[in-house]
Short mmCIF file of C-alpha atoms in Angstrom, two decimals:
data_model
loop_
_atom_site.label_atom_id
_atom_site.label_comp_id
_atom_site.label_asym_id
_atom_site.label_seq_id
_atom_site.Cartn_x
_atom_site.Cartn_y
_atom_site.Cartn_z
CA UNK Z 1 -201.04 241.09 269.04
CA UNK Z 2 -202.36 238.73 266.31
CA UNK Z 3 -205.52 236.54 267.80
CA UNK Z 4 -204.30 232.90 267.68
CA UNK Z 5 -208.01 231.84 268.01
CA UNK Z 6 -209.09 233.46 264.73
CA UNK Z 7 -210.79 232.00 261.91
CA UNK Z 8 -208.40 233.48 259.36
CA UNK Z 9 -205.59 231.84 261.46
CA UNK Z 10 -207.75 228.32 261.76
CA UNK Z 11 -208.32 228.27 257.64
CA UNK Z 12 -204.52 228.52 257.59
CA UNK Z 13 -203.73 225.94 259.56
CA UNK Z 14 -206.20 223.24 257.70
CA UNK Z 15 -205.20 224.69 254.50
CA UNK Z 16 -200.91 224.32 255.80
CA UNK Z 17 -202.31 220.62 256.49
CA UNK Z 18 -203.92 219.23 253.87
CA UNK Z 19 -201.20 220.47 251.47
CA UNK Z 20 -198.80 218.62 253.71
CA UNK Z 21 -200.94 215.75 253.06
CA UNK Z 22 -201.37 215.98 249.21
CA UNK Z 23 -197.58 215.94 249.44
CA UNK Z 24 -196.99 213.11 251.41
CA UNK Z 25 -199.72 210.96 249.25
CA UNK Z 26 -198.59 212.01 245.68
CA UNK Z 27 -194.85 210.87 246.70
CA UNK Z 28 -193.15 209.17 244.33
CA UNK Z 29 -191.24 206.15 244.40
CA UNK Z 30 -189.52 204.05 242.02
CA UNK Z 31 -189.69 200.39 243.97
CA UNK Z 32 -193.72 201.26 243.61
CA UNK Z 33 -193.14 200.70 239.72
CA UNK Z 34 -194.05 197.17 237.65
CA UNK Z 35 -190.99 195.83 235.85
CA UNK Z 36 -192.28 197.07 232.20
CA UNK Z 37 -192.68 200.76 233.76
CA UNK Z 38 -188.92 200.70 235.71
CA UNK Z 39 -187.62 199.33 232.26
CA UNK Z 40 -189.06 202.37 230.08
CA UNK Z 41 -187.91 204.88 232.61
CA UNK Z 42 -184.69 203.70 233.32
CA UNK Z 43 -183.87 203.05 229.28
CA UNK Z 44 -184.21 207.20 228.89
CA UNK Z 45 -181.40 207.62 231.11
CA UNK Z 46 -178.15 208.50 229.42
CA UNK Z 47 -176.14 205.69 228.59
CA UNK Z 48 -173.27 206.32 230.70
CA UNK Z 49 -175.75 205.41 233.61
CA UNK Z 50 -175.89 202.06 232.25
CA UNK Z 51 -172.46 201.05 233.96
CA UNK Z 52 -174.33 202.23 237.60
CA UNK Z 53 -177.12 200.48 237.21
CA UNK Z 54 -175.98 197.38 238.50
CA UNK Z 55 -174.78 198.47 241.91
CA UNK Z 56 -177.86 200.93 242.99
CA UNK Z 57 -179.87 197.35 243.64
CA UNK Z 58 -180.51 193.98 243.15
CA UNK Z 59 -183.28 194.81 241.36
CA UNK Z 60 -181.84 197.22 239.05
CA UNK Z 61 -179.00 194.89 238.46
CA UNK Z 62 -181.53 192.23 236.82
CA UNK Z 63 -183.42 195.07 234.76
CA UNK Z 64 -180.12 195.66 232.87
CA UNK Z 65 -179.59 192.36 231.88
CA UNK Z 66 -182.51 191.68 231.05
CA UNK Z 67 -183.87 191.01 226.92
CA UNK Z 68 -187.22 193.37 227.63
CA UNK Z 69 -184.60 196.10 228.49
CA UNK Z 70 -182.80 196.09 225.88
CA UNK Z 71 -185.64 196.12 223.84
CA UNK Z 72 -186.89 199.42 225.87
CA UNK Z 73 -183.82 200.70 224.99
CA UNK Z 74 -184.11 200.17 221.27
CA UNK Z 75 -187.46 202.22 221.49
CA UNK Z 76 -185.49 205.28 221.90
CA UNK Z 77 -185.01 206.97 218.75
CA UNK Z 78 -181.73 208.69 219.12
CA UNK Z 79 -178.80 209.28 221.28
CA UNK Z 80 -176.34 211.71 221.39
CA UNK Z 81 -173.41 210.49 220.00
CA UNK Z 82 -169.95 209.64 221.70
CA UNK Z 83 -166.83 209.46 220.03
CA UNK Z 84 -163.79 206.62 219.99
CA UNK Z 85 -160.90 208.24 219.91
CA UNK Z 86 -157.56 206.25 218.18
CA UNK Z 87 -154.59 206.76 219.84
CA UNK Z 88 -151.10 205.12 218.88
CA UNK Z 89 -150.81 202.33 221.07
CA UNK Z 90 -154.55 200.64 219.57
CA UNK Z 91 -154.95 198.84 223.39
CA UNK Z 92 -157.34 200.77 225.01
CA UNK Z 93 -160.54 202.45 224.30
CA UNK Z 94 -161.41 205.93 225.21
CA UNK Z 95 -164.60 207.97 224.31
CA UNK Z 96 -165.48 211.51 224.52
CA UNK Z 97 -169.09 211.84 225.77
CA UNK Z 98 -170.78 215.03 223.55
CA UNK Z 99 -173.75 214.62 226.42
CA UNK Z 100 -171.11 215.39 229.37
CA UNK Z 101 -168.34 217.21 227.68
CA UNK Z 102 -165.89 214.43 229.47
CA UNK Z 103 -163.74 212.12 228.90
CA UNK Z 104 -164.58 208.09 229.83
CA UNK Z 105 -162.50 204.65 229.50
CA UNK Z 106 -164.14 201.92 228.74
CA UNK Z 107 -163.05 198.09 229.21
CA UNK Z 108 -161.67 197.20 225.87
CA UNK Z 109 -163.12 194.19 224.48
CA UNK Z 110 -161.81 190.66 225.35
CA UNK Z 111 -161.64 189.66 221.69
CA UNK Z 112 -159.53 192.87 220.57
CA UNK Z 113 -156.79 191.69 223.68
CA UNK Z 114 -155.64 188.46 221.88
CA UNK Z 115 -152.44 188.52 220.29
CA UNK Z 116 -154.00 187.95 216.67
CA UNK Z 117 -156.16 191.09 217.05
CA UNK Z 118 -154.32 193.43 219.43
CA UNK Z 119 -153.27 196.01 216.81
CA UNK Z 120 -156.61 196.13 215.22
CA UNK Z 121 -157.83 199.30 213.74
CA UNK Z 122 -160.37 200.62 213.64
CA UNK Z 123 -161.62 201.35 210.36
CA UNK Z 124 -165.57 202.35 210.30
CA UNK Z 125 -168.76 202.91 212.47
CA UNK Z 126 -172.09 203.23 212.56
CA UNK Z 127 -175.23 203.48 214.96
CA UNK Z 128 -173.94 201.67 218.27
CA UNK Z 129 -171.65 199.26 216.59
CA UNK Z 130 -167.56 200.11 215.51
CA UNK Z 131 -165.65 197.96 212.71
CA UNK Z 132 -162.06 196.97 213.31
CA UNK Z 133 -159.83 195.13 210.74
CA UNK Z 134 -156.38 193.20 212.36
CA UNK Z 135 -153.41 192.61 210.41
CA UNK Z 136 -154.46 189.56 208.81
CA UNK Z 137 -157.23 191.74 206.61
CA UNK Z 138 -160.36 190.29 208.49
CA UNK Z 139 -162.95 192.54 209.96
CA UNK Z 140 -164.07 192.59 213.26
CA UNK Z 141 -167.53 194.31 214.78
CA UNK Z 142 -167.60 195.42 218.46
CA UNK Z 143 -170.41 196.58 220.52
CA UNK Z 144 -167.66 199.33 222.11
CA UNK Z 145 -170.14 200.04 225.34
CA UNK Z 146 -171.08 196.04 226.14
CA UNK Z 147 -167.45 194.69 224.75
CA UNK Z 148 -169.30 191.95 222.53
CA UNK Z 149 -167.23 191.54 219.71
CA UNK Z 150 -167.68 189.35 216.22
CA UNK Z 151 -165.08 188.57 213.81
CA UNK Z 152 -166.32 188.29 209.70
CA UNK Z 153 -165.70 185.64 207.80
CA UNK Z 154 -162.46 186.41 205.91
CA UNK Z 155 -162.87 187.90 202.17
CA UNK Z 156 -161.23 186.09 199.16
CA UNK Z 157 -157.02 185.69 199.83
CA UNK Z 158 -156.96 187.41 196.28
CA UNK Z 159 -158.47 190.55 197.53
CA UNK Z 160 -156.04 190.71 200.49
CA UNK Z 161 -153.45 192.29 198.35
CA UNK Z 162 -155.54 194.75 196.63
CA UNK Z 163 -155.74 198.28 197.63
CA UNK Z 164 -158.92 199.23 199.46
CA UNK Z 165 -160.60 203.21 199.07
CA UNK Z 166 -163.45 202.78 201.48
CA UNK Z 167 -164.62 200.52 204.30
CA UNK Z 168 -167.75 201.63 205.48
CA UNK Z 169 -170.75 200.59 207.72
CA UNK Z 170 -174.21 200.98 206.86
CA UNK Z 171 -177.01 200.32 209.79
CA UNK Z 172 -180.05 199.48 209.41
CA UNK Z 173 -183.27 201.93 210.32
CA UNK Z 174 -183.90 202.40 213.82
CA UNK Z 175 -185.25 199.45 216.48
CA UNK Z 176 -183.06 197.06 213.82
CA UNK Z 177 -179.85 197.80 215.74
CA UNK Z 178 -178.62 194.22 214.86
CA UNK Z 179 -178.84 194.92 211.57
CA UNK Z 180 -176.00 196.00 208.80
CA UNK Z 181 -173.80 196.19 206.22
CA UNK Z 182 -170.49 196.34 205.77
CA UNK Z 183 -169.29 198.07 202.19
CA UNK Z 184 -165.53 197.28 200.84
CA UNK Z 185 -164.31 199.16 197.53
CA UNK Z 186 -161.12 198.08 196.03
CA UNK Z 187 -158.97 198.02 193.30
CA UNK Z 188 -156.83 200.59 191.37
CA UNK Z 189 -158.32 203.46 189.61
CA UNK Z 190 -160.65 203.12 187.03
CA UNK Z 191 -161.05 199.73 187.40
CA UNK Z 192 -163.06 199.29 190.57
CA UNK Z 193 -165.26 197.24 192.27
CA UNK Z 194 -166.88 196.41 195.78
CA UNK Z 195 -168.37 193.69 198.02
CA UNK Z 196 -170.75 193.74 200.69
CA UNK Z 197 -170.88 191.96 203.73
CA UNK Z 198 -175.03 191.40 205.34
CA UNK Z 199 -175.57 190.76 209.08
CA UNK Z 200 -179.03 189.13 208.47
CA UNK Z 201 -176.90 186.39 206.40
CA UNK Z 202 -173.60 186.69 207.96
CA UNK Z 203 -171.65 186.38 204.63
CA UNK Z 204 -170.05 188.34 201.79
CA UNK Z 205 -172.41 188.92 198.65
CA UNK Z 206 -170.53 188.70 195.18
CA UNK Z 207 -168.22 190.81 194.06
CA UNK Z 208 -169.38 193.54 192.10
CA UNK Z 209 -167.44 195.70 189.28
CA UNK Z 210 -168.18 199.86 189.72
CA UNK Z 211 -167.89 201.41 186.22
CA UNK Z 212 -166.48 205.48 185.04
CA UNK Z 213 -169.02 207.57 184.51
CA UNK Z 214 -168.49 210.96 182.59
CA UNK Z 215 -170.25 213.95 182.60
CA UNK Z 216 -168.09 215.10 179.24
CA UNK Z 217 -164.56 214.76 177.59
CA UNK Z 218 -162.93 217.03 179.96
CA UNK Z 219 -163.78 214.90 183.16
CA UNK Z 220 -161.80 212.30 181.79
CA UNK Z 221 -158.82 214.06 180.93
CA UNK Z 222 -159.00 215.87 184.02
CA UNK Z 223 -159.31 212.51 186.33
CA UNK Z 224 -156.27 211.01 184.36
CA UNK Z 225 -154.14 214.14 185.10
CA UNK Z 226 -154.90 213.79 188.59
CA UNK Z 227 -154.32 210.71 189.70
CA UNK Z 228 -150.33 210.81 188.65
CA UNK Z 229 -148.16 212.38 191.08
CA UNK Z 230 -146.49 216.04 190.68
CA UNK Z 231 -143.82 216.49 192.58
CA UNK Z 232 -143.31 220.37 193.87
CA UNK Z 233 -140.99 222.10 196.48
CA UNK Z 234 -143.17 223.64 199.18
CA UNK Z 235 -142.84 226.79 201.14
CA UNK Z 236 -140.54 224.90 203.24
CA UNK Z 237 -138.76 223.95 201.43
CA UNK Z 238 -139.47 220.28 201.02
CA UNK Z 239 -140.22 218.09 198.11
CA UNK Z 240 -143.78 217.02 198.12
CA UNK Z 241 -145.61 214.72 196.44
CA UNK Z 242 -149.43 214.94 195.78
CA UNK Z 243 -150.61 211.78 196.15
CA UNK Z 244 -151.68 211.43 199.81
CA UNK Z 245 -150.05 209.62 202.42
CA UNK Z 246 -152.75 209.90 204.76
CA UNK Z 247 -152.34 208.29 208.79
CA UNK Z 248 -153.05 204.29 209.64
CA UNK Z 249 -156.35 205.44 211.22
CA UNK Z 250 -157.64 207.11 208.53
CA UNK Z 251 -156.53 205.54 205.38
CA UNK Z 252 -160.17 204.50 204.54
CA UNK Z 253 -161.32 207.89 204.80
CA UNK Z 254 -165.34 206.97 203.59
CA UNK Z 255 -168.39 207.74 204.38
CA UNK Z 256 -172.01 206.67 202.98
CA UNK Z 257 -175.41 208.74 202.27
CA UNK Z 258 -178.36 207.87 200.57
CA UNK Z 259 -179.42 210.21 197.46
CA UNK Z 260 -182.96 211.73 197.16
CA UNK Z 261 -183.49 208.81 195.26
CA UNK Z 262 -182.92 206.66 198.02
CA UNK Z 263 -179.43 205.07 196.43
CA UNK Z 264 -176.60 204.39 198.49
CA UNK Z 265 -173.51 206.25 198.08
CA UNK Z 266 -170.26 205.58 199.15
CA UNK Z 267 -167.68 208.76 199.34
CA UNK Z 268 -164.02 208.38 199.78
CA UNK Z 269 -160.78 210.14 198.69
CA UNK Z 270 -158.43 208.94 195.96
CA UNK Z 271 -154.05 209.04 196.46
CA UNK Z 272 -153.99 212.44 194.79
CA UNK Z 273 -156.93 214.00 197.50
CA UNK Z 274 -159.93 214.55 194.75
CA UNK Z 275 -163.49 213.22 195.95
CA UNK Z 276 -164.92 209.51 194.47
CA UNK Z 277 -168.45 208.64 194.46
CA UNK Z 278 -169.55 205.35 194.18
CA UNK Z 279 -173.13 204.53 193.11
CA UNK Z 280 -173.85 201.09 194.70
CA UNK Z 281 -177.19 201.07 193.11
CA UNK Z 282 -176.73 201.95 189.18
CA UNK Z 283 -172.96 200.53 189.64
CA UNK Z 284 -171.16 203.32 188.93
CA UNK Z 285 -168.30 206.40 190.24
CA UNK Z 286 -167.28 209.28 189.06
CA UNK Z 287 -164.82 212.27 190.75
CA UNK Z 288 -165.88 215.70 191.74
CA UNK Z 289 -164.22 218.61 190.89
CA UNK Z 290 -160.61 219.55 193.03
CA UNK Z 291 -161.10 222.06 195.73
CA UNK Z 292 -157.49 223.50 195.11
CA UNK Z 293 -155.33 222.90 192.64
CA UNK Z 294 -152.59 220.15 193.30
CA UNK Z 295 -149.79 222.04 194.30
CA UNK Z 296 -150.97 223.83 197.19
CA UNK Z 297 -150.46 222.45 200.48
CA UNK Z 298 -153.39 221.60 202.15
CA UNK Z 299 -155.02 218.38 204.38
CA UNK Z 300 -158.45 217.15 203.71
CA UNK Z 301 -161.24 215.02 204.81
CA UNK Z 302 -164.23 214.13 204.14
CA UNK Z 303 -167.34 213.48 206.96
CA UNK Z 304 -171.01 212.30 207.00
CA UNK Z 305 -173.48 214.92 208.79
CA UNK Z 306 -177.05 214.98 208.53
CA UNK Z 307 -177.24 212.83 205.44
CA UNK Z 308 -174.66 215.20 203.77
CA UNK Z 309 -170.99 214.47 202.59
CA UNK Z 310 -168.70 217.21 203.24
CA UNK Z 311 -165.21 218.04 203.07
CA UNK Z 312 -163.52 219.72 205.39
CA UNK Z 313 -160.01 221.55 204.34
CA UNK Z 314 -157.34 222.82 205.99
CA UNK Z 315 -154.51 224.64 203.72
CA UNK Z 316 -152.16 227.87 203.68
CA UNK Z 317 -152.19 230.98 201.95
CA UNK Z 318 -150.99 234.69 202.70
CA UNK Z 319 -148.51 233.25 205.61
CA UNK Z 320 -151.86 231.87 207.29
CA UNK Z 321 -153.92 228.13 207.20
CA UNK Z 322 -157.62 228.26 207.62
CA UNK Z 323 -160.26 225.65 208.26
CA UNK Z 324 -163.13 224.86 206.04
CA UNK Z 325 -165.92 222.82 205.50
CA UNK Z 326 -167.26 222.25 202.45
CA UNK Z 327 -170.53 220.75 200.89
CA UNK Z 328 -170.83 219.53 196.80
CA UNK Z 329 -174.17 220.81 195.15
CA UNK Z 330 -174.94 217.72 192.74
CA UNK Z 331 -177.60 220.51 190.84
CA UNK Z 332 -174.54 222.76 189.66
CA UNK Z 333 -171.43 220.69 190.46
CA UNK Z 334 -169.84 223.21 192.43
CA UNK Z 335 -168.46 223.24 196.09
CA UNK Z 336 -169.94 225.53 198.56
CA UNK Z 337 -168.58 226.87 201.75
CA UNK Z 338 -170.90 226.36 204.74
CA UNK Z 339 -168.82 226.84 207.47
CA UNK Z 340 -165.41 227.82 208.78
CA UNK Z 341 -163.14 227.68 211.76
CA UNK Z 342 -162.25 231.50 212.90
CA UNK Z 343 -159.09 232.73 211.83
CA UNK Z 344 -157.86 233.37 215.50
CA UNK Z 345 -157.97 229.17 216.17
CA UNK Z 346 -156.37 228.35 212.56
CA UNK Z 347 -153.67 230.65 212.23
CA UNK Z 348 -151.72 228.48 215.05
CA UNK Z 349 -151.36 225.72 212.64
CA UNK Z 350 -149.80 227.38 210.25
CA UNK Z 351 -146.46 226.13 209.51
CA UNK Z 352 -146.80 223.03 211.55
CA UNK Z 353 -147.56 220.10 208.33
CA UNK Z 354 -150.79 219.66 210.26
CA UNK Z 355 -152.89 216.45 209.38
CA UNK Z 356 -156.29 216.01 210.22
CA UNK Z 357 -158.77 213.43 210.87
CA UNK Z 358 -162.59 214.47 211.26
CA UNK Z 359 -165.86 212.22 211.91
CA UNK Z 360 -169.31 213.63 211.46
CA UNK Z 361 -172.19 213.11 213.57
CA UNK Z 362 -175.51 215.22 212.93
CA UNK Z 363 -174.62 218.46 212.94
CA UNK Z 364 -171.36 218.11 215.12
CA UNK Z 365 -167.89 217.40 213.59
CA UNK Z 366 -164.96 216.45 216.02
CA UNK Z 367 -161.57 216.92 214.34
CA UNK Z 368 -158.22 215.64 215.21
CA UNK Z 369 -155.60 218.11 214.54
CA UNK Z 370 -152.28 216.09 214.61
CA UNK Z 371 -148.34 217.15 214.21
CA UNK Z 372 -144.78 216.94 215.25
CA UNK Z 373 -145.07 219.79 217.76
CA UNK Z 374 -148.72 220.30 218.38
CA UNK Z 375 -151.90 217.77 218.83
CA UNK Z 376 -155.51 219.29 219.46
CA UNK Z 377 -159.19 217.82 219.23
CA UNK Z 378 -161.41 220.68 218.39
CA UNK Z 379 -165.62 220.16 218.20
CA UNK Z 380 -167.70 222.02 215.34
CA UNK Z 381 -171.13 222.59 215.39
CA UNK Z 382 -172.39 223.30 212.16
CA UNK Z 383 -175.84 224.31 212.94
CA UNK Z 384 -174.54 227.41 215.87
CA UNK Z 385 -171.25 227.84 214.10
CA UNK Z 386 -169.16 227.16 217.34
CA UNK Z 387 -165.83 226.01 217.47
CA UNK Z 388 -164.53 224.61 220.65
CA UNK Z 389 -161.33 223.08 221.69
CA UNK Z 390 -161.76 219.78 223.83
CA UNK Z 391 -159.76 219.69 227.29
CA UNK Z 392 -156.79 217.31 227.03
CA UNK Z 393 -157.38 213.76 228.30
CA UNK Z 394 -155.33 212.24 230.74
CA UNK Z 395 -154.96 208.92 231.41
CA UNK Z 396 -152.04 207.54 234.19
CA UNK Z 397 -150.62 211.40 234.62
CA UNK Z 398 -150.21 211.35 230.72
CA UNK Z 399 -151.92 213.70 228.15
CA UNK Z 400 -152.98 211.50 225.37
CA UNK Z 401 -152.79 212.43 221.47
CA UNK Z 402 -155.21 211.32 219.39
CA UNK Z 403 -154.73 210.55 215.75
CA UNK Z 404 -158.39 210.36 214.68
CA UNK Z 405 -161.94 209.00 215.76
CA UNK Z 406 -164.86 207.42 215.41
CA UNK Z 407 -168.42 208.40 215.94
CA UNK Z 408 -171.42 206.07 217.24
CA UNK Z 409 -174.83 206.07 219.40
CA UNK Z 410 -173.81 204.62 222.39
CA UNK Z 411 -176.20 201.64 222.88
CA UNK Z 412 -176.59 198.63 224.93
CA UNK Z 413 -178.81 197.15 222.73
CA UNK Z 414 -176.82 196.88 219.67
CA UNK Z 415 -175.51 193.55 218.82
CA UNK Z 416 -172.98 191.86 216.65
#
């Protein structure tokens, strides 16, 4: 039998103890912190924390309205992004949370409710902020996580009835989260131009004419070819025209990126489906090259991720549709595949006049496959070259379908 009395057995004991009491001291606890320390460590939670913050304490409840919060917040370089999802009814607002895979609805915000603005769409994002534009033509910006909301001051009546290619936002760098533009182009091809709405001054700068710009003679003819419809009977044998009739929610299919030269760029597609660039800094567009020719039946899109435009395609051939995404080299002026979805998840929308709506954010795409028979969300990331179809989301018993989405950093801090 083991000597109780022994030293080894004492040196335990004292050793047992003063571990115990190292524990006990170096305990941590949060009450213990000053208000600037609780502030930074709470503002690294995720933001979907931010809605329990104000019933854990009394205390907590005044950190998170607080303006030194927010400003902690702000200090946080990135978040990962959610994504608003449009549905047809336009009355409620749902987000899919890329952090925890799940679904989340948020209180949609007071100003959107009012019988002038209920059917607002939305029509652009960017960092924590999300552009709508009602059926009058005015724009209004919405903080989608806090509900704040500010409506524009309206444009010109005599731009009202012109056609508009791209409505996009532009945010300022990081830390400046109340800072942006918002970029309209309008007008009918070639004769272009755009306007720009600042946040710092809260009003529309001057209108501003975009001019063609041609590489050679056979850009020209080319662009003036494709923007006139052909009519052609498809494999179904229906009569289709090739200039696009894209959905509500995405008619302003856009996206900006800054060039190595550090000009701003605004992307969008034309009726006929070829890609426009707009130069906002030397004042000037020109189109890329078609993917496929105009007669084959395809759906397209075009996404910002990583600072990159891309296109992403979805068409038939061979009795099967596949999935690609695309990327222009400016060097060569060619397109280049860099990704695509595997044949097993394409071939089931082949047949089905599929339409799709996609939104980039870093190296993620979410796409909104959308038909008569079928409706699917399904998540790309570019960077493992996975391809994963979203659970459906149910709200009241129902499975919603989604027509397209939005993407944005989900952030408290941002403000109208």
């Amino acid at each position: 039998m083991e000597d109780q009395n022994c030293p080894a057995s004492v040196m335990t004991r004292k050793r047992k103890s003063q571990e115990e009491d190292n524990c006990i001291s170096s305990t941590f606890y949060m009450d213990e912190l000053n208000e600037d320390l609780l502030e930074r460590v709470l503002s690294r939670l995720p933001t979907s924390a931010f809605f329990r913050l104000t019933s854990v304490c009394k205390r907590w409840k005044s950190v998170a309205s607080s303006p030194s919060f927010k400003l902690a917040c702000s200090q946080i370089p990135s978040r990962d992004p959610w994504f608003f999802m449009v549905d047809p009814l336009l009355n409620q607002s749902i987000v899919f949370d890329s952090t925890e895979r799940s679904w989340k609805k948020l209180n949609h915000p007071p100003l959107l409710q009012k019988n002038s603005n209920c059917n607002s769409m939305p029509v652009s994002a960017s960092g924590g902020l999300i552009c709508f534009r009602n059926s009058y033509g005015n724009f209004i910006v919405c903080n989608p996580v806090t509900g704040s909301c500010n409506e524009h001051p309206p444009l010109d009546p005599s731009l009202q009835n012109l056609t508009f290619h791209a409505i996009v936002m532009h945010s300022c760098p990081k830390y400046e989260q109340s800072s942006y533009k918002l970029v309209v182009v309008f007008g009918e091809l070639p004769k272009l131009s755009f306007r720009v709405y600042n946040s710092d001054t809260g009003s529309w700068e001057e209108e501003t004419a975009l001019c063609k710009k041609f590489d050679d003679d056979s850009a020209e003819s080319e662009s003036s070819e494709d923007n006139a419809a052909v009519y052609f009977l498809s494999k179904a044998g229906n009569v289709v025209a090739t200039n696009m009739q894209r959905s509500p929610s995405k008619q302003y299919s856009s996206v900006i990126t800054t060039s190595k030269d550090g000009e701003e760029i605004v992307h969008f597609l034309s009726s006929s489906g070829s890609v426009v660039a707009c130069n906002l800094a030397t004042k000037c567009f020109s189109e890329y090259p078609r993917l496929l020719p105009v007669f084959f039946e395809y759906s397209i899109d075009l996404v910002e991720c990583g600072g990159r435009m891309l296109v992403i395609l979805l068409s038939e051939f061979f009795e099967s549709a596949s999935l690609r995404v695309w990327c222009y080299d400016e060097d060569v002026r060619s397109w280049h595949q860099i990704a695509a979805m595997p044949p097993a998840m394409s071939h089931e929308w082949y047949g089905k006049n599929v339409d799709i709506n996609c939104v980039g954010a870093g190296d993620q795409i979410l796409i909104c496959l959308s038909s008569a028979e079928i409706s699917s969300c399904v998540l790309c990331d570019l960077a493992a070259n996975e391809w994963v179809e979203l659970p459906k989301c149910f709200m009241d018993g129902e499975a919603i379908k989604f027509m397209s989405a939005f993407s944005f950093e989900p952030r408290i801090e941002a403000s109208v």
